[in-house]
PDB file of C-alpha atoms in Angstrom:
ATOM      1  CA  MET A  22     -20.152  24.305 -13.563  1.00 41.00           C
ATOM      2  CA  LEU A  23     -20.035  20.566 -13.161  1.00 48.00           C
ATOM      3  CA  THR A  24     -20.742  19.154  -9.737  1.00 57.00           C
ATOM      4  CA  VAL A  25     -17.612  17.428  -8.575  1.00 62.00           C
ATOM      5  CA  THR A  26     -18.168  14.637  -6.087  1.00 94.00           C
ATOM      6  CA  VAL A  27     -15.248  12.721  -4.827  1.00 97.00           C
ATOM      7  CA  ALA A  28     -16.018   9.294  -3.261  1.00 98.00           C
ATOM      8  CA  VAL A  29     -13.984   8.588  -0.152  1.00 98.00           C
ATOM      9  CA  ILE A  30     -14.396   4.900   0.224  1.00 98.00           C
ATOM     10  CA  ARG A  31     -14.899   3.581   3.755  1.00 98.00           C
ATOM     11  CA  PHE A  32     -14.005  -0.018   4.499  1.00 98.00           C
ATOM     12  CA  GLY A  33     -14.383  -1.716   7.881  1.00 97.00           C
ATOM     13  CA  GLY A  34     -11.438  -0.293   9.771  1.00 97.00           C
ATOM     14  CA  SER A  35     -10.842   2.833   7.635  1.00 97.00           C
ATOM     15  CA  ASN A  36     -10.149   5.761   9.970  1.00 97.00           C
ATOM     16  CA  CYS A  37      -8.880   8.635   7.832  1.00 97.00           C
ATOM     17  CA  ASP A  38     -12.014   8.862   5.708  1.00 98.00           C
ATOM     18  CA  ARG A  39     -13.447  11.822   7.633  1.00 98.00           C
ATOM     19  CA  ASP A  40     -10.098  13.603   7.597  1.00 97.00           C
ATOM     20  CA  ALA A  41      -9.950  13.257   3.835  1.00 98.00           C
ATOM     21  CA  ARG A  42     -13.446  14.563   3.328  1.00 98.00           C
ATOM     22  CA  ARG A  43     -12.824  17.484   5.627  1.00 97.00           C
ATOM     23  CA  ALA A  44      -9.548  18.327   3.892  1.00 98.00           C
ATOM     24  CA  LEU A  45     -11.325  18.234   0.490  1.00 97.00           C
ATOM     25  CA  ASP A  46     -14.166  20.373   1.842  1.00 96.00           C
ATOM     26  CA  HIS A  47     -11.602  22.937   2.920  1.00 97.00           C
ATOM     27  CA  LEU A  48     -10.292  23.055  -0.632  1.00 96.00           C
ATOM     28  CA  GLY A  49     -13.835  23.545  -1.966  1.00 96.00           C
ATOM     29  CA  VAL A  50     -14.065  20.004  -3.377  1.00 96.00           C
ATOM     30  CA  ASP A  51     -17.364  18.237  -2.768  1.00 95.00           C
ATOM     31  CA  ALA A  52     -16.608  14.842  -1.257  1.00 97.00           C
ATOM     32  CA  GLU A  53     -18.718  12.121   0.271  1.00 96.00           C
ATOM     33  CA  ILE A  54     -17.866   9.081   2.334  1.00 97.00           C
ATOM     34  CA  VAL A  55     -19.120   5.960   0.537  1.00 97.00           C
ATOM     35  CA  TRP A  56     -19.481   2.603   2.353  1.00 97.00           C
ATOM     36  CA  HIS A  57     -17.708   0.073   0.141  1.00 97.00           C
ATOM     37  CA  ALA A  58     -20.668  -2.282  -0.030  1.00 97.00           C
ATOM     38  CA  GLU A  59     -22.851   0.479  -1.542  1.00 96.00           C
ATOM     39  CA  GLY A  60     -20.666   0.661  -4.627  1.00 96.00           C
ATOM     40  CA  LEU A  61     -19.415   3.789  -6.409  1.00 96.00           C
ATOM     41  CA  PRO A  62     -22.078   6.473  -6.954  1.00 94.00           C
ATOM     42  CA  ALA A  63     -22.852   7.128 -10.613  1.00 91.00           C
ATOM     43  CA  ASP A  64     -21.672  10.757 -10.418  1.00 89.00           C
ATOM     44  CA  THR A  65     -18.251   9.915  -8.911  1.00 95.00           C
ATOM     45  CA  THR A  66     -15.614  12.218 -10.365  1.00 96.00           C
ATOM     46  CA  GLY A  67     -12.731  11.108  -8.129  1.00 97.00           C
ATOM     47  CA  VAL A  68     -11.865   8.345  -5.678  1.00 98.00           C
ATOM     48  CA  VAL A  69      -9.922   8.427  -2.422  1.00 98.00           C
ATOM     49  CA  LEU A  70      -8.873   5.157  -0.794  1.00 98.00           C
ATOM     50  CA  PRO A  71      -8.289   6.487   2.687  1.00 98.00           C
ATOM     51  CA  GLY A  72      -5.936   5.537   5.503  1.00 98.00           C
ATOM     52  CA  GLY A  73      -6.723   3.260   8.407  1.00 97.00           C
ATOM     53  CA  PHE A  74      -6.567  -0.410   9.166  1.00 97.00           C
ATOM     54  CA  SER A  75      -9.070  -2.001   6.819  1.00 97.00           C
ATOM     55  CA  TYR A  76     -10.047  -5.491   7.952  1.00 96.00           C
ATOM     56  CA  GLY A  77      -7.518  -5.261  10.762  1.00 95.00           C
ATOM     57  CA  ASP A  78      -4.647  -5.613   8.329  1.00 95.00           C
ATOM     58  CA  TYR A  79      -5.453  -9.336   8.252  1.00 96.00           C
ATOM     59  CA  LEU A  80      -3.175 -11.376   6.012  1.00 96.00           C
ATOM     60  CA  ARG A  81      -1.355  -8.266   4.802  1.00 97.00           C
ATOM     61  CA  ALA A  82      -2.198  -4.542   5.093  1.00 97.00           C
ATOM     62  CA  GLY A  83      -4.742  -3.785   2.297  1.00 97.00           C
ATOM     63  CA  ALA A  84      -5.019  -7.358   1.063  1.00 97.00           C
ATOM     64  CA  MET A  85      -8.681  -7.852   2.065  1.00 97.00           C
ATOM     65  CA  ALA A  86      -9.953  -4.485   0.880  1.00 98.00           C
ATOM     66  CA  ALA A  87      -8.115  -4.932  -2.416  1.00 98.00           C
ATOM     67  CA  HIS A  88     -10.431  -7.832  -3.150  1.00 96.00           C
ATOM     68  CA  ALA A  89     -13.657  -6.073  -2.171  1.00 97.00           C
ATOM     69  CA  PRO A  90     -16.067  -5.815  -5.159  1.00 97.00           C
ATOM     70  CA  ILE A  91     -15.908  -2.019  -5.158  1.00 98.00           C
ATOM     71  CA  LEU A  92     -12.258  -2.206  -6.250  1.00 98.00           C
ATOM     72  CA  GLU A  93     -13.431  -3.557  -9.584  1.00 97.00           C
ATOM     73  CA  GLU A  94     -15.599  -0.452  -9.978  1.00 98.00           C
ATOM     74  CA  VAL A  95     -12.613   1.699  -8.955  1.00 98.00           C
ATOM     75  CA  ARG A  96     -10.477  -0.045 -11.563  1.00 97.00           C
ATOM     76  CA  GLU A  97     -13.126   0.617 -14.263  1.00 97.00           C
ATOM     77  CA  ALA A  98     -13.474   4.265 -13.219  1.00 97.00           C
ATOM     78  CA  ALA A  99      -9.699   4.684 -13.316  1.00 97.00           C
ATOM     79  CA  GLY A 100      -9.723   3.154 -16.804  1.00 97.00           C
ATOM     80  CA  GLU A 101     -12.147   5.831 -17.854  1.00 96.00           C
ATOM     81  CA  GLY A 102      -9.944   8.590 -16.544  1.00 97.00           C
ATOM     82  CA  THR A 103     -11.345   9.158 -13.036  1.00 97.00           C
ATOM     83  CA  PRO A 104      -8.564  10.263 -10.661  1.00 98.00           C
ATOM     84  CA  VAL A 105      -7.823   7.731  -7.919  1.00 98.00           C
ATOM     85  CA  LEU A 106      -5.665   8.471  -4.910  1.00 98.00           C
ATOM     86  CA  GLY A 107      -4.627   5.921  -2.259  1.00 98.00           C
ATOM     87  CA  ILE A 108      -3.323   7.294   1.008  1.00 98.00           C
ATOM     88  CA  CYS A 109      -1.462   5.120   3.557  1.00 98.00           C
ATOM     89  CA  ASN A 110      -3.726   2.085   3.963  1.00 98.00           C
ATOM     90  CA  GLY A 111      -5.244   3.238   0.680  1.00 98.00           C
ATOM     91  CA  ALA A 112      -1.756   2.953  -0.856  1.00 98.00           C
ATOM     92  CA  GLN A 113      -1.425  -0.540   0.534  1.00 98.00           C
ATOM     93  CA  ILE A 114      -4.806  -1.391  -0.980  1.00 98.00           C
ATOM     94  CA  GLY A 115      -3.807   0.159  -4.329  1.00 98.00           C
ATOM     95  CA  GLY A 116      -0.657  -1.947  -4.393  1.00 98.00           C
ATOM     96  CA  GLU A 117      -2.436  -5.133  -3.418  1.00 98.00           C
ATOM     97  CA  ALA A 118      -5.105  -4.481  -6.031  1.00 97.00           C
ATOM     98  CA  GLY A 119      -2.512  -3.904  -8.759  1.00 97.00           C
ATOM     99  CA  LEU A 120      -3.610  -0.344  -9.426  1.00 98.00           C
ATOM    100  CA  THR A 121      -0.023   0.742  -8.783  1.00 98.00           C
ATOM    101  CA  PRO A 122       3.283  -1.115  -8.934  1.00 98.00           C
ATOM    102  CA  GLY A 123       5.198  -2.593  -5.993  1.00 98.00           C
ATOM    103  CA  ALA A 124       4.094  -3.429  -2.451  1.00 98.00           C
ATOM    104  CA  PHE A 125       4.144  -1.719   0.936  1.00 98.00           C
ATOM    105  CA  THR A 126       5.304  -4.032   3.718  1.00 98.00           C
ATOM    106  CA  THR A 127       6.684  -4.056   7.235  1.00 97.00           C
ATOM    107  CA  ASN A 128       8.850  -1.024   8.169  1.00 98.00           C
ATOM    108  CA  GLU A 129      12.567  -1.711   8.507  1.00 97.00           C
ATOM    109  CA  SER A 130      12.171  -0.813  12.217  1.00 96.00           C
ATOM    110  CA  ALA A 131       9.386  -3.394  12.588  1.00 94.00           C
ATOM    111  CA  ARG A 132       7.498  -0.634  14.434  1.00 95.00           C
ATOM    112  CA  PHE A 133       4.607   1.672  13.818  1.00 97.00           C
ATOM    113  CA  GLN A 134       5.990   5.104  13.057  1.00 98.00           C
ATOM    114  CA  CYS A 135       4.113   8.405  13.388  1.00 98.00           C
ATOM    115  CA  GLU A 136       6.229  11.452  12.532  1.00 97.00           C
ATOM    116  CA  PRO A 137       6.582  14.313  10.094  1.00 97.00           C
ATOM    117  CA  VAL A 138       8.768  13.570   7.038  1.00 98.00           C
ATOM    118  CA  HIS A 139      10.110  15.461   4.072  1.00 98.00           C
ATOM    119  CA  ILE A 140       9.331  14.225   0.596  1.00 98.00           C
ATOM    120  CA  ARG A 141      10.607  15.515  -2.739  1.00 98.00           C
ATOM    121  CA  VAL A 142       8.419  15.962  -5.793  1.00 98.00           C
ATOM    122  CA  GLU A 143       9.961  13.665  -8.416  1.00 98.00           C
ATOM    123  CA  ASN A 144       7.455  14.256 -11.189  1.00 98.00           C
ATOM    124  CA  ALA A 145       5.551  17.563 -11.263  1.00 97.00           C
ATOM    125  CA  ALA A 146       3.746  16.818 -14.508  1.00 97.00           C
ATOM    126  CA  THR A 147       0.842  14.934 -12.846  1.00 98.00           C
ATOM    127  CA  PRO A 148      -2.501  16.134 -11.421  1.00 98.00           C
ATOM    128  CA  TRP A 149      -1.200  15.296  -7.914  1.00 98.00           C
ATOM    129  CA  THR A 150       1.884  17.476  -8.184  1.00 98.00           C
ATOM    130  CA  ALA A 151       0.854  20.226 -10.637  1.00 98.00           C
ATOM    131  CA  ALA A 152       0.759  22.633  -7.624  1.00 97.00           C
ATOM    132  CA  TYR A 153       4.424  21.997  -6.920  1.00 98.00           C
ATOM    133  CA  ASP A 154       7.733  22.347  -8.806  1.00 98.00           C
ATOM    134  CA  GLU A 155       9.855  19.339  -9.651  1.00 97.00           C
ATOM    135  CA  GLY A 156      12.400  18.918  -6.875  1.00 98.00           C
ATOM    136  CA  GLU A 157      10.208  20.880  -4.375  1.00 98.00           C
ATOM    137  CA  VAL A 158      10.311  19.537  -0.806  1.00 98.00           C
ATOM    138  CA  ILE A 159       7.172  19.321   1.249  1.00 98.00           C
ATOM    139  CA  GLU A 160       6.639  18.257   4.858  1.00 98.00           C
ATOM    140  CA  VAL A 161       3.831  15.802   5.547  1.00 98.00           C
ATOM    141  CA  PRO A 162       3.193  13.267   8.325  1.00 98.00           C
ATOM    142  CA  ILE A 163       3.479   9.516   8.095  1.00 98.00           C
ATOM    143  CA  ALA A 164       1.644   7.086  10.365  1.00 98.00           C
ATOM    144  CA  HIS A 165       2.234   3.467   9.438  1.00 98.00           C
ATOM    145  CA  GLY A 166       3.767   0.154  10.371  1.00 97.00           C
ATOM    146  CA  GLU A 167       3.860  -1.260   6.864  1.00 98.00           C
ATOM    147  CA  GLY A 168       5.156   1.465   4.557  1.00 98.00           C
ATOM    148  CA  ARG A 169       8.353  -0.002   3.220  1.00 98.00           C
ATOM    149  CA  PHE A 170       8.103   0.118  -0.558  1.00 98.00           C
ATOM    150  CA  GLU A 171       9.380  -3.060  -2.154  1.00 98.00           C
ATOM    151  CA  ILE A 172       9.669  -3.824  -5.844  1.00 97.00           C
ATOM    152  CA  ALA A 173      11.757  -6.128  -8.026  1.00 93.00           C
ATOM    153  CA  ASP A 174      14.940  -4.455  -9.326  1.00 92.00           C
ATOM    154  CA  GLU A 175      13.898  -4.682 -12.985  1.00 92.00           C
ATOM    155  CA  ARG A 176      10.492  -3.176 -12.164  1.00 95.00           C
ATOM    156  CA  LEU A 177      12.156  -0.341 -10.292  1.00 95.00           C
ATOM    157  CA  GLN A 178      14.226   0.434 -13.336  1.00 96.00           C
ATOM    158  CA  GLN A 179      11.019   0.530 -15.418  1.00 96.00           C
ATOM    159  CA  LEU A 180       9.466   2.902 -12.917  1.00 96.00           C
ATOM    160  CA  GLU A 181      12.347   5.254 -13.240  1.00 95.00           C
ATOM    161  CA  GLU A 182      12.447   5.041 -17.005  1.00 95.00           C
ATOM    162  CA  THR A 183       8.739   5.816 -17.270  1.00 96.00           C
ATOM    163  CA  ASP A 184       8.787   8.503 -14.557  1.00 97.00           C
ATOM    164  CA  ARG A 185       6.360   6.634 -12.263  1.00 98.00           C
ATOM    165  CA  VAL A 186       8.013   7.699  -8.983  1.00 98.00           C
ATOM    166  CA  LEU A 187       5.912  10.544  -7.582  1.00 98.00           C
ATOM    167  CA  PHE A 188       7.632  11.325  -4.272  1.00 98.00           C
ATOM    168  CA  ARG A 189      10.843  10.288  -2.505  1.00 98.00           C
ATOM    169  CA  TYR A 190      11.693  10.648   1.197  1.00 98.00           C
ATOM    170  CA  CYS A 191      14.439  13.219   1.528  1.00 98.00           C
ATOM    171  CA  GLU A 192      16.328  15.584   3.817  1.00 98.00           C
ATOM    172  CA  PRO A 193      14.793  19.040   4.433  1.00 98.00           C
ATOM    173  CA  ASP A 194      17.164  20.375   1.698  1.00 98.00           C
ATOM    174  CA  GLY A 195      15.911  17.767  -0.799  1.00 98.00           C
ATOM    175  CA  GLU A 196      18.873  15.421  -0.703  1.00 98.00           C
ATOM    176  CA  VAL A 197      17.715  11.782  -0.941  1.00 98.00           C
ATOM    177  CA  THR A 198      19.652   9.893   1.738  1.00 98.00           C
ATOM    178  CA  ALA A 199      19.285   6.562   3.517  1.00 98.00           C
ATOM    179  CA  ALA A 200      18.910   8.492   6.814  1.00 98.00           C
ATOM    180  CA  ALA A 201      15.891  10.368   5.448  1.00 98.00           C
ATOM    181  CA  ASP A 202      14.166   7.118   4.518  1.00 98.00           C
ATOM    182  CA  PRO A 203      11.921   6.492   7.565  1.00 98.00           C
ATOM    183  CA  ASN A 204      10.918   2.882   6.785  1.00 98.00           C
ATOM    184  CA  GLY A 205      13.548   1.321   4.582  1.00 98.00           C
ATOM    185  CA  SER A 206      11.660   1.918   1.335  1.00 98.00           C
ATOM    186  CA  THR A 207      13.489   0.863  -1.843  1.00 97.00           C
ATOM    187  CA  ASP A 208      15.091   3.895  -3.403  1.00 97.00           C
ATOM    188  CA  ASN A 209      13.307   6.105  -0.795  1.00 98.00           C
ATOM    189  CA  VAL A 210      10.043   5.761  -2.748  1.00 98.00           C
ATOM    190  CA  ALA A 211       7.169   7.387  -0.838  1.00 98.00           C
ATOM    191  CA  GLY A 212       4.584   7.483  -3.606  1.00 98.00           C
ATOM    192  CA  VAL A 213       4.113   6.001  -7.082  1.00 98.00           C
ATOM    193  CA  LEU A 214       1.882   6.431 -10.099  1.00 98.00           C
ATOM    194  CA  GLY A 215      -0.083   3.706 -11.796  1.00 98.00           C
ATOM    195  CA  THR A 216       0.107   3.129 -15.549  1.00 95.00           C
ATOM    196  CA  ASP A 217      -1.807   6.415 -15.947  1.00 97.00           C
ATOM    197  CA  ASP A 218      -0.863   9.682 -14.256  1.00 98.00           C
ATOM    198  CA  HIS A 219      -4.329  10.065 -12.713  1.00 98.00           C
ATOM    199  CA  VAL A 220      -3.852   6.997 -10.462  1.00 98.00           C
ATOM    200  CA  ALA A 221      -1.437   7.468  -7.570  1.00 98.00           C
ATOM    201  CA  VAL A 222      -0.684   6.135  -4.106  1.00 98.00           C
ATOM    202  CA  LEU A 223       1.489   7.487  -1.305  1.00 98.00           C
ATOM    203  CA  MET A 224       2.217   6.493   2.299  1.00 98.00           C
ATOM    204  CA  PRO A 225       2.391   9.996   3.793  1.00 98.00           C
ATOM    205  CA  HIS A 226      -0.853  11.809   4.640  1.00 98.00           C
ATOM    206  CA  PRO A 227      -1.519  14.974   2.578  1.00 98.00           C
ATOM    207  CA  GLU A 228      -4.990  15.269   4.180  1.00 98.00           C
ATOM    208  CA  ARG A 229      -3.315  15.718   7.563  1.00 97.00           C
ATOM    209  CA  ALA A 230      -1.280  18.639   6.173  1.00 98.00           C
ATOM    210  CA  THR A 231      -4.139  20.584   4.575  1.00 98.00           C
ATOM    211  CA  LEU A 232      -6.193  22.350   7.283  1.00 97.00           C
ATOM    212  CA  PRO A 233      -4.367  25.505   8.491  1.00 96.00           C
ATOM    213  CA  ASP A 234      -5.643  24.860  12.022  1.00 94.00           C
ATOM    214  CA  LEU A 235      -3.443  21.800  12.173  1.00 91.00           C
ATOM    215  CA  GLY A 236      -0.351  23.900  11.536  1.00 90.00           C
ATOM    216  CA  ALA A 237       0.782  22.439   8.180  1.00 93.00           C
ATOM    217  CA  THR A 238      -0.659  22.899   4.700  1.00 97.00           C
ATOM    218  CA  ASP A 239       2.048  21.394   2.422  1.00 98.00           C
ATOM    219  CA  GLY A 240      -0.257  18.525   1.468  1.00 98.00           C
ATOM    220  CA  GLN A 241      -2.933  20.706  -0.121  1.00 98.00           C
ATOM    221  CA  GLY A 242      -1.377  20.469  -3.556  1.00 98.00           C
ATOM    222  CA  VAL A 243      -1.904  16.736  -3.737  1.00 98.00           C
ATOM    223  CA  LEU A 244      -5.645  17.012  -2.995  1.00 98.00           C
ATOM    224  CA  ARG A 245      -6.027  19.922  -5.417  1.00 97.00           C
ATOM    225  CA  ALA A 246      -5.930  17.287  -8.162  1.00 97.00           C
ATOM    226  CA  PHE A 247      -9.629  16.739  -7.386  1.00 96.00           C
ATOM    227  CA  GLY A 248     -10.520  20.459  -7.688  1.00 87.00           C
TER     228      GLY A 248
ATOM    229  CA  MET B  11     -13.973 -36.471  -5.122  1.00 91.00           C
ATOM    230  CA  SER B  12     -11.531 -36.986  -2.312  1.00 95.00           C
ATOM    231  CA  ALA B  13     -10.643 -34.855   0.735  1.00 97.00           C
ATOM    232  CA  TYR B  14      -7.241 -33.214   0.620  1.00 98.00           C
ATOM    233  CA  THR B  15      -5.326 -30.821   2.787  1.00 98.00           C
ATOM    234  CA  ALA B  16      -3.234 -28.302   0.822  1.00 98.00           C
ATOM    235  CA  THR B  17      -0.515 -26.691   2.828  1.00 98.00           C
ATOM    236  CA  VAL B  18       0.536 -23.308   1.397  1.00 98.00           C
ATOM    237  CA  THR B  19       3.745 -21.832   2.826  1.00 98.00           C
ATOM    238  CA  VAL B  20       4.340 -18.171   2.063  1.00 98.00           C
ATOM    239  CA  ARG B  21       7.726 -16.602   2.815  1.00 97.00           C
ATOM    240  CA  PRO B  22       9.611 -13.428   1.940  1.00 96.00           C
ATOM    241  CA  LYS B  23      11.565 -13.721  -1.311  1.00 95.00           C
ATOM    242  CA  ARG B  24      15.245 -14.191  -0.773  1.00 90.00           C
ATOM    243  CA  GLY B  25      16.821 -10.758  -0.497  1.00 89.00           C
ATOM    244  CA  VAL B  26      13.634  -9.103   0.745  1.00 93.00           C
ATOM    245  CA  LEU B  27      14.141  -7.723   4.205  1.00 94.00           C
ATOM    246  CA  ASP B  28      12.096  -9.435   6.959  1.00 95.00           C
ATOM    247  CA  PRO B  29      12.159  -7.075   9.979  1.00 95.00           C
ATOM    248  CA  GLU B  30       9.893  -9.309  12.048  1.00 92.00           C
ATOM    249  CA  ALA B  31      12.256 -12.289  11.655  1.00 95.00           C
ATOM    250  CA  GLU B  32      15.245 -10.076  12.535  1.00 95.00           C
ATOM    251  CA  THR B  33      13.493  -8.790  15.594  1.00 95.00           C
ATOM    252  CA  THR B  34      12.571 -12.354  16.616  1.00 96.00           C
ATOM    253  CA  GLN B  35      16.125 -13.492  16.143  1.00 97.00           C
ATOM    254  CA  ARG B  36      17.438 -10.662  18.335  1.00 97.00           C
ATOM    255  CA  ALA B  37      14.890 -11.603  21.041  1.00 97.00           C
ATOM    256  CA  LEU B  38      16.054 -15.220  20.974  1.00 98.00           C
ATOM    257  CA  GLU B  39      19.637 -14.087  21.228  1.00 98.00           C
ATOM    258  CA  ARG B  40      18.710 -11.891  24.213  1.00 98.00           C
ATOM    259  CA  LEU B  41      17.298 -15.052  25.842  1.00 98.00           C
ATOM    260  CA  GLY B  42      20.729 -16.609  25.478  1.00 98.00           C
ATOM    261  CA  PHE B  43      20.105 -18.829  22.470  1.00 98.00           C
ATOM    262  CA  ASP B  44      22.849 -19.336  19.966  1.00 98.00           C
ATOM    263  CA  LEU B  45      21.592 -19.272  16.337  1.00 97.00           C
ATOM    264  CA  ALA B  46      22.996 -18.433  12.936  1.00 97.00           C
ATOM    265  CA  ASP B  47      19.864 -17.156  11.194  1.00 95.00           C
ATOM    266  CA  LEU B  48      16.133 -17.214  11.415  1.00 96.00           C
ATOM    267  CA  ARG B  49      13.511 -16.983   8.661  1.00 95.00           C
ATOM    268  CA  SER B  50       9.796 -16.621   9.103  1.00 95.00           C
ATOM    269  CA  ALA B  51       6.951 -17.919   6.974  1.00 96.00           C
ATOM    270  CA  ASP B  52       3.190 -18.074   7.051  1.00 97.00           C
ATOM    271  CA  ARG B  53       1.546 -21.434   6.673  1.00 98.00           C
ATOM    272  CA  PHE B  54      -2.051 -21.930   5.511  1.00 98.00           C
ATOM    273  CA  GLU B  55      -3.723 -25.321   5.722  1.00 98.00           C
ATOM    274  CA  VAL B  56      -6.587 -25.583   3.355  1.00 98.00           C
ATOM    275  CA  ASP B  57      -9.056 -28.475   3.485  1.00 98.00           C
ATOM    276  CA  LEU B  58     -10.771 -29.089   0.182  1.00 97.00           C
ATOM    277  CA  ASP B  59     -12.483 -31.712  -1.939  1.00 97.00           C
ATOM    278  CA  ALA B  60     -11.048 -32.324  -5.382  1.00 97.00           C
ATOM    279  CA  ALA B  61     -11.094 -34.929  -8.127  1.00 97.00           C
ATOM    280  CA  ASP B  62      -7.407 -35.770  -7.510  1.00 97.00           C
ATOM    281  CA  ALA B  63      -4.277 -34.372  -5.899  1.00 97.00           C
ATOM    282  CA  ALA B  64      -3.346 -32.428  -9.059  1.00 97.00           C
ATOM    283  CA  ALA B  65      -6.708 -30.622  -9.039  1.00 98.00           C
ATOM    284  CA  ALA B  66      -6.294 -29.877  -5.315  1.00 98.00           C
ATOM    285  CA  ARG B  67      -2.822 -28.493  -5.960  1.00 98.00           C
ATOM    286  CA  ALA B  68      -3.983 -26.372  -8.871  1.00 98.00           C
ATOM    287  CA  ARG B  69      -6.737 -24.799  -6.774  1.00 98.00           C
ATOM    288  CA  ALA B  70      -4.441 -24.132  -3.825  1.00 98.00           C
ATOM    289  CA  THR B  71      -1.857 -22.658  -6.169  1.00 98.00           C
ATOM    290  CA  GLU B  72      -4.438 -20.243  -7.554  1.00 98.00           C
ATOM    291  CA  MET B  73      -5.334 -19.241  -3.958  1.00 98.00           C
ATOM    292  CA  ALA B  74      -1.729 -18.448  -3.351  1.00 98.00           C
ATOM    293  CA  GLU B  75      -1.399 -16.451  -6.561  1.00 96.00           C
ATOM    294  CA  ARG B  76      -4.508 -14.409  -6.059  1.00 96.00           C
ATOM    295  CA  LEU B  77      -4.536 -13.783  -2.321  1.00 97.00           C
ATOM    296  CA  LEU B  78      -2.360 -15.734   0.084  1.00 98.00           C
ATOM    297  CA  ALA B  79       0.945 -14.469  -1.341  1.00 98.00           C
ATOM    298  CA  ASN B  80       1.962 -11.114  -2.861  1.00 97.00           C
ATOM    299  CA  PRO B  81       4.265 -12.049  -5.748  1.00 94.00           C
ATOM    300  CA  THR B  82       6.178  -8.780  -5.361  1.00 95.00           C
ATOM    301  CA  ILE B  83       7.553  -9.770  -1.999  1.00 96.00           C
ATOM    302  CA  HIS B  84       6.766 -13.453  -1.504  1.00 97.00           C
ATOM    303  CA  ASP B  85       7.650 -16.911  -2.716  1.00 97.00           C
ATOM    304  CA  TYR B  86       5.319 -19.758  -1.878  1.00 98.00           C
ATOM    305  CA  ASP B  87       5.101 -23.500  -2.152  1.00 98.00           C
ATOM    306  CA  VAL B  88       2.151 -25.877  -2.073  1.00 98.00           C
ATOM    307  CA  GLU B  89       2.065 -29.372  -0.671  1.00 98.00           C
ATOM    308  CA  VAL B  90      -0.969 -31.625  -0.980  1.00 98.00           C
ATOM    309  CA  GLY B  91      -1.833 -34.602   1.148  1.00 96.00           C
ATOM    310  CA  GLU B  92      -4.930 -36.707   1.667  1.00 93.00           C
ATOM    311  CA  ALA B  93      -6.923 -35.300   4.587  1.00 85.00           C
TER     312      ALA B  93
END
């Protein structure tokens, strides 16, 4: 069997890197934390851009890390088919780096929000959602101040036409409503795919809903993409 | 080469929600100020040496495109003056 080693990239200010590694360990996926300046290890079979506050969210959340040299290596690896997942600050980095469409900016509330949310699987034909059914609702936590998904109207239409929306914020019964949108995201978008299905970002934290000891395991399916 | 200061102003695109500006407006209103609207922007002042003002503008524009602004949510403008 091939050795699978997922690189969880740590930037200055990342703080969900250990959570991601532990969650992957729980699923039997070998993962290592990689300091960004060390570059991607040669045997990397997957990449996690973890949550946190890289570079103090200076300029915009994710803007500095998006221009770190390792992102070029991540881009090349993604081009060769390596799965790449950005979670929370990692999603902001992915957007700023152009790995995925749109941008994540200040919550409509202008406040940091830390709470469980429901999200609906919009496209189950991806590695990140193969464990779920289309339309399935899962409960995962969010913890962000800049999670409002913004995108130009014509790009949004393209996203829908090409099935790039991965998750939408929804009610517990799956209905997509404005009230279920915690941060004012355009069209309730909580997660999107890049050009290829194996590149994805989302604001909610699947790694915080993976370990049974934490009381919620709905996020496991997302991380199983690396298994 | 001459010394220039390029001022790059980055603001939310029209129609893009700016919760920080809205919060600031509400705070001003709570202080008793009467105002119709408030918009926020970030301003960057970049000192640089360039062959002429056009070259300084071109370099500052590239800075805005590549880092200072996010084209998905921002508009920006660049003004160049002699430092």
